[in-house]
PDB file of C-alpha atoms in Angstrom:
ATOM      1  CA  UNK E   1     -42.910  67.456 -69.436  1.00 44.00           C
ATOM      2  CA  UNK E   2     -44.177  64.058 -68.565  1.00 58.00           C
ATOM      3  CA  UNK E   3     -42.340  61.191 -70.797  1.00 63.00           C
ATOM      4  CA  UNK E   4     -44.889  59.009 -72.315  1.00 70.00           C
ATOM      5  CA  UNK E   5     -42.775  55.756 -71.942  1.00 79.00           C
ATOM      6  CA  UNK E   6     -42.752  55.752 -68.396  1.00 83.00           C
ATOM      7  CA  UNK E   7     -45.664  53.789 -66.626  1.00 81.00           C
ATOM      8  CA  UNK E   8     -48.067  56.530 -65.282  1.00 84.00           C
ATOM      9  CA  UNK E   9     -50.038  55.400 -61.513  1.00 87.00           C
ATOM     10  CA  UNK E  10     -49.381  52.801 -59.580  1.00 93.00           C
ATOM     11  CA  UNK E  11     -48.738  48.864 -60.562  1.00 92.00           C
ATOM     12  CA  UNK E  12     -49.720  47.092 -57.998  1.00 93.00           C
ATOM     13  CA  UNK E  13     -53.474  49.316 -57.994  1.00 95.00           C
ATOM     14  CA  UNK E  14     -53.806  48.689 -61.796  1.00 94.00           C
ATOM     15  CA  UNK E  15     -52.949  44.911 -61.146  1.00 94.00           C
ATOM     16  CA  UNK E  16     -55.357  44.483 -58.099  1.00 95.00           C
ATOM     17  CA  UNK E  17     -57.833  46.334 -60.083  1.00 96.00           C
ATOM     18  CA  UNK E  18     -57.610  44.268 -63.425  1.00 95.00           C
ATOM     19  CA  UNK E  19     -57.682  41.238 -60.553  1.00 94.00           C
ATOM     20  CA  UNK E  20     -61.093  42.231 -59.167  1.00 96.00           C
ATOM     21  CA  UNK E  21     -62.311  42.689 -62.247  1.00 96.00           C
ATOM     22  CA  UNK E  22     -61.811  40.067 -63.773  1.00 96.00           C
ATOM     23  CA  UNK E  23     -62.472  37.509 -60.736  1.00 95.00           C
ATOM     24  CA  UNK E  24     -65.504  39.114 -61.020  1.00 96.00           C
ATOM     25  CA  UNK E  25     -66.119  38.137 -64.643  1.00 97.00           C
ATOM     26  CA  UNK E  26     -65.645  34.832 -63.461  1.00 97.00           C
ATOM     27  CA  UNK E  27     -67.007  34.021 -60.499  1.00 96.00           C
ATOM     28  CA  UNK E  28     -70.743  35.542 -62.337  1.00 96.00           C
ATOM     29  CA  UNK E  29     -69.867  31.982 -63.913  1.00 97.00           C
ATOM     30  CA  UNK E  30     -68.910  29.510 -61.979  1.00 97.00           C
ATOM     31  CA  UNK E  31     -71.398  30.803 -59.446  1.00 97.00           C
ATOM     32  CA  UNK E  32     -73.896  28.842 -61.342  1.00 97.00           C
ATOM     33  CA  UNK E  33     -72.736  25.563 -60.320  1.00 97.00           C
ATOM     34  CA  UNK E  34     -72.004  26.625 -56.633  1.00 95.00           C
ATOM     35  CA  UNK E  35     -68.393  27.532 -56.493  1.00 96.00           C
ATOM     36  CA  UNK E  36     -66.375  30.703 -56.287  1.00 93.00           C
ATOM     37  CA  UNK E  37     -63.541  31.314 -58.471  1.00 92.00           C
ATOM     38  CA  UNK E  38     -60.786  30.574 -55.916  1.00 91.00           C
ATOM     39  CA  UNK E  39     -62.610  26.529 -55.065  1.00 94.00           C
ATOM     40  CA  UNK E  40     -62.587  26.582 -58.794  1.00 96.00           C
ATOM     41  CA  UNK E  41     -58.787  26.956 -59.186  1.00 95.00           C
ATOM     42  CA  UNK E  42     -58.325  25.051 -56.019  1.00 96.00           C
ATOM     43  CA  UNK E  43     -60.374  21.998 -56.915  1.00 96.00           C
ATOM     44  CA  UNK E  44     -58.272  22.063 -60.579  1.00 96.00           C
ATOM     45  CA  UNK E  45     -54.830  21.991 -58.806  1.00 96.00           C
ATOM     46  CA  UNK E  46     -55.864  18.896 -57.223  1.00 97.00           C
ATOM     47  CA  UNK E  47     -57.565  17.003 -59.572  1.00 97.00           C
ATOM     48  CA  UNK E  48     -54.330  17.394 -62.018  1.00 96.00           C
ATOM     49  CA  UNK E  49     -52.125  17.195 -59.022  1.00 95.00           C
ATOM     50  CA  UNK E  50     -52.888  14.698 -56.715  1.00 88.00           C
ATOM     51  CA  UNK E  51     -52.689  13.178 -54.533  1.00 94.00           C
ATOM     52  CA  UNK E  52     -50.350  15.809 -53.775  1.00 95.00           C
ATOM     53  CA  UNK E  53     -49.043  17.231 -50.332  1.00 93.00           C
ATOM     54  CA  UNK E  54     -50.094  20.914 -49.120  1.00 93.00           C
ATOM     55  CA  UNK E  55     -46.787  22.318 -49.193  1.00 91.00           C
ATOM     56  CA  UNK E  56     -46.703  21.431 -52.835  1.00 93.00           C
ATOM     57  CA  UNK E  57     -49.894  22.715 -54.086  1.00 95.00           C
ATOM     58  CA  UNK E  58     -49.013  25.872 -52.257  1.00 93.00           C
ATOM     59  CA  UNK E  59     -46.427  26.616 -53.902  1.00 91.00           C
ATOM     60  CA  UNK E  60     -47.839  25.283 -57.307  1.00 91.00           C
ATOM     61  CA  UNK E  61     -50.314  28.045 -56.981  1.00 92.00           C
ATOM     62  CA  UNK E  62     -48.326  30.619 -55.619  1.00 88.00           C
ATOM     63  CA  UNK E  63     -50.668  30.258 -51.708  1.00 91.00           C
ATOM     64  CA  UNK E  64     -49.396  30.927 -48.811  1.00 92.00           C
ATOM     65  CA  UNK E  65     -49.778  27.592 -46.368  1.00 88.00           C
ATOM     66  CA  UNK E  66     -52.492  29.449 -44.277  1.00 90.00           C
ATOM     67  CA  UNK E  67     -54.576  30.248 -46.647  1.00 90.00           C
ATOM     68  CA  UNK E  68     -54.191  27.348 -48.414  1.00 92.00           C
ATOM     69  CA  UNK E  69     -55.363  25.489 -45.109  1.00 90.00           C
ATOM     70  CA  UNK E  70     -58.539  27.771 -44.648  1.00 92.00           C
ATOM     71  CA  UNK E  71     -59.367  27.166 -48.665  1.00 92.00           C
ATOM     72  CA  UNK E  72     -58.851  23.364 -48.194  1.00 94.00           C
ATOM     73  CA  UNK E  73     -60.609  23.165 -44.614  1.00 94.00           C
ATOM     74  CA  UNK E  74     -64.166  24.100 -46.675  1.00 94.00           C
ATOM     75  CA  UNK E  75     -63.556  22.098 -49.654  1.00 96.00           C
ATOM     76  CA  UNK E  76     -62.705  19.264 -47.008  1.00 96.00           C
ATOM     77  CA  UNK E  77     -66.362  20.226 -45.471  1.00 96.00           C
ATOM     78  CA  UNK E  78     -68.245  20.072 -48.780  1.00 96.00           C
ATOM     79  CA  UNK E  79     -67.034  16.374 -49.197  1.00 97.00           C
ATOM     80  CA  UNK E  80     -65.107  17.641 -52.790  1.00 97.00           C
ATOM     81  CA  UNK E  81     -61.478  17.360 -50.669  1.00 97.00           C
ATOM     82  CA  UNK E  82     -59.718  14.513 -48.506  1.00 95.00           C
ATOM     83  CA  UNK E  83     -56.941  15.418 -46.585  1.00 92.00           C
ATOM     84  CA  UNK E  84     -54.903  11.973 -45.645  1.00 89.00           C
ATOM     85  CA  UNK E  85     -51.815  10.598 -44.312  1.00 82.00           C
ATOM     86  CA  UNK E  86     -48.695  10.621 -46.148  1.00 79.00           C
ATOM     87  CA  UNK E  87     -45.031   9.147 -46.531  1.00 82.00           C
ATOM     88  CA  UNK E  88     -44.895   9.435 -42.936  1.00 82.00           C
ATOM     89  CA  UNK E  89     -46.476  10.576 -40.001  1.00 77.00           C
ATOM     90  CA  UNK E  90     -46.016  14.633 -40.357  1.00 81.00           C
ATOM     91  CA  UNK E  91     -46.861  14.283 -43.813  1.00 84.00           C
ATOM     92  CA  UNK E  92     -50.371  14.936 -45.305  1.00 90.00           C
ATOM     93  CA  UNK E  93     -51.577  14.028 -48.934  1.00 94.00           C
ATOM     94  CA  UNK E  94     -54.935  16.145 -50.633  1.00 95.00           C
ATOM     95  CA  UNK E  95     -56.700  14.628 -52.811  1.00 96.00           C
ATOM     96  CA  UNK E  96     -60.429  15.160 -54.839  1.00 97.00           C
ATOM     97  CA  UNK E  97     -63.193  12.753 -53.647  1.00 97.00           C
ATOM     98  CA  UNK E  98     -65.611  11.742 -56.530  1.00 97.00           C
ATOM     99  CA  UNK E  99     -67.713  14.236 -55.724  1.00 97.00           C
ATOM    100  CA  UNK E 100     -65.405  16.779 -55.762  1.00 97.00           C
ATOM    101  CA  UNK E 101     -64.231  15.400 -59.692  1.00 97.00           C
ATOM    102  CA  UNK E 102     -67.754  15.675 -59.967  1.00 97.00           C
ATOM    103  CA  UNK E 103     -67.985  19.480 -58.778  1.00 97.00           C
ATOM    104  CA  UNK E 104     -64.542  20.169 -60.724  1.00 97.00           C
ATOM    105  CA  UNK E 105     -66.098  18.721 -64.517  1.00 97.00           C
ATOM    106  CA  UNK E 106     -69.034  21.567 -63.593  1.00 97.00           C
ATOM    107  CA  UNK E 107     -67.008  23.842 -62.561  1.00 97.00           C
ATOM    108  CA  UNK E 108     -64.609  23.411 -65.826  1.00 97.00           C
ATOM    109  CA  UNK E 109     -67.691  23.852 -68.213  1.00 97.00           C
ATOM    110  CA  UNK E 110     -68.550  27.421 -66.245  1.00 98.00           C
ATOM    111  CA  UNK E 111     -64.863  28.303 -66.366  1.00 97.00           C
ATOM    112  CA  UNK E 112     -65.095  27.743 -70.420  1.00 97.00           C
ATOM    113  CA  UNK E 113     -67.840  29.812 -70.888  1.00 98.00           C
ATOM    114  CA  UNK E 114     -66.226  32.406 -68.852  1.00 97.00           C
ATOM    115  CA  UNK E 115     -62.993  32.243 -70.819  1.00 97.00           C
ATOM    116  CA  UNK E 116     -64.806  32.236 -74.127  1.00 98.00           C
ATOM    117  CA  UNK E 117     -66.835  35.214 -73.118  1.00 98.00           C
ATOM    118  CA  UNK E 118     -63.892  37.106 -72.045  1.00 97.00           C
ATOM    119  CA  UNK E 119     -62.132  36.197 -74.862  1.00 97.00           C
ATOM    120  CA  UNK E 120     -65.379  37.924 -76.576  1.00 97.00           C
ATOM    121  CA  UNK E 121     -65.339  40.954 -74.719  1.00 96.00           C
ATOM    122  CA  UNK E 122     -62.033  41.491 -74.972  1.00 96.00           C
ATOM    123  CA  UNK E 123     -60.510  40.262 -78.021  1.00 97.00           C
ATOM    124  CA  UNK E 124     -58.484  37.063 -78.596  1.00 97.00           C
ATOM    125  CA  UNK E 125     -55.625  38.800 -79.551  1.00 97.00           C
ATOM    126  CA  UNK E 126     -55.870  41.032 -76.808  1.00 97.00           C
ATOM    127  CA  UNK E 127     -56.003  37.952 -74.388  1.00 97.00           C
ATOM    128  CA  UNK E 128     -52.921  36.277 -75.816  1.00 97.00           C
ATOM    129  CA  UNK E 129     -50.925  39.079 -75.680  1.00 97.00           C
ATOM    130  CA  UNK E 130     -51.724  39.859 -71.287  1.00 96.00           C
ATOM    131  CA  UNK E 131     -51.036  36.168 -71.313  1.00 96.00           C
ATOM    132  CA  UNK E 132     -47.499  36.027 -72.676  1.00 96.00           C
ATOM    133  CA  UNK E 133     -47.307  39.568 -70.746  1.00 95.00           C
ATOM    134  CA  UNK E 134     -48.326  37.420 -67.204  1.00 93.00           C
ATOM    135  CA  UNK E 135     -46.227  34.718 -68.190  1.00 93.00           C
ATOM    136  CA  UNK E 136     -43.021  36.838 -68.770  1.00 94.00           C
ATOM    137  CA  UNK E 137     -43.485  38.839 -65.852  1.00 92.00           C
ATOM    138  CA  UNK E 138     -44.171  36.207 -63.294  1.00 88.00           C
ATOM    139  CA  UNK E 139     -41.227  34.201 -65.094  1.00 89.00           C
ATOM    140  CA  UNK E 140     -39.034  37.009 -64.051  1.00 88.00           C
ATOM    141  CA  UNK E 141     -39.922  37.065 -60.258  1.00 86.00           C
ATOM    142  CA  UNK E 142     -39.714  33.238 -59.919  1.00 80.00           C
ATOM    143  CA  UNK E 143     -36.061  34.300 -61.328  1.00 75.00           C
ATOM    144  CA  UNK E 144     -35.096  36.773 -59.294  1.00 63.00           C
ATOM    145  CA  UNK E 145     -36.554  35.148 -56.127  1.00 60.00           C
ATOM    146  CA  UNK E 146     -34.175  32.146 -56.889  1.00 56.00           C
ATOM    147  CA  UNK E 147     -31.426  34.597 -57.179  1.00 49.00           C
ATOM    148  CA  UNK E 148     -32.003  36.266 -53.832  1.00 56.00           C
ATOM    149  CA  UNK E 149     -32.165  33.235 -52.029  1.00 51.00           C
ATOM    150  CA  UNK E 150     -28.861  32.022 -53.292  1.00 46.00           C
ATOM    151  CA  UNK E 151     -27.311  35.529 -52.705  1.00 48.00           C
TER     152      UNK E 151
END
């Protein structure tokens, strides 16, 4: 007999799933004004951020450095991104041109209408709760990644 508390499938399919989904939702949006989803969150992070170095942003959203590089090489070529020099020589600082604060404040206006019709389709309270759910979750690997590094 199957017990009904324990998760039924796989995680990481459901999550991936959800994930397309939902980028989906989102991208219908902020396709409007010219961007995908991804240059969306991308062109955020450094508007709040920078100037801010690549190794930072990367791991402010959770990026590995290459694809970081690839995301920032074609914001770079839409004139939305600068890439400069830094502290020192080996360092590099990104940061939004005008345009690209420009593209973000059209971007941000898609993104609410996406939120708000999610939060439609789906139900605020319903929303809240997979946030706190995200939240505690991802809270727990940042924690236990800390703890295998110092073990």
């Amino acid at each position: 007999m199957k017990n009904k508390d324990m998760p039924q499938g796989c995680t990481n399919l459901k999550l991936r799933q959800l994930g397309r989904v939902v980028t989906r939702h989102y991208d219908s949006f902020v396709s409007e004004v010219g961007l995908k989803n991804t240059q969306y969150a991308l062109l955020s992070y450094v508007v709040k951020l920078g100037p801010i170095r690549p190794v930072d942003l990367a791991k402010r959203m959770q990026m590995d450095a290459s694809t970081l590089t690839r995301n920032l090489q074609l914001l770079q070529e839409l004139g939305w991104l600068t890439v400069g020099a830094g502290e020192n020589a080996r360092s590099r600082l990104v940061e939004a041109t005008p345009a690209g604060h420009t593209k973000r404040a059209e971007g941000q206006r898609a993104w609410k209408a996406a939120q708000s019709a999610l939060n439609k389709q789906l139900g605020v309270e319903r929303v809240a709760a997979l946030h706190e759910l995200l939240d505690s979750c991802l809270e727990y690997f940042e924690g236990a990644d800390r703890h295998e590094a110092t073990s």
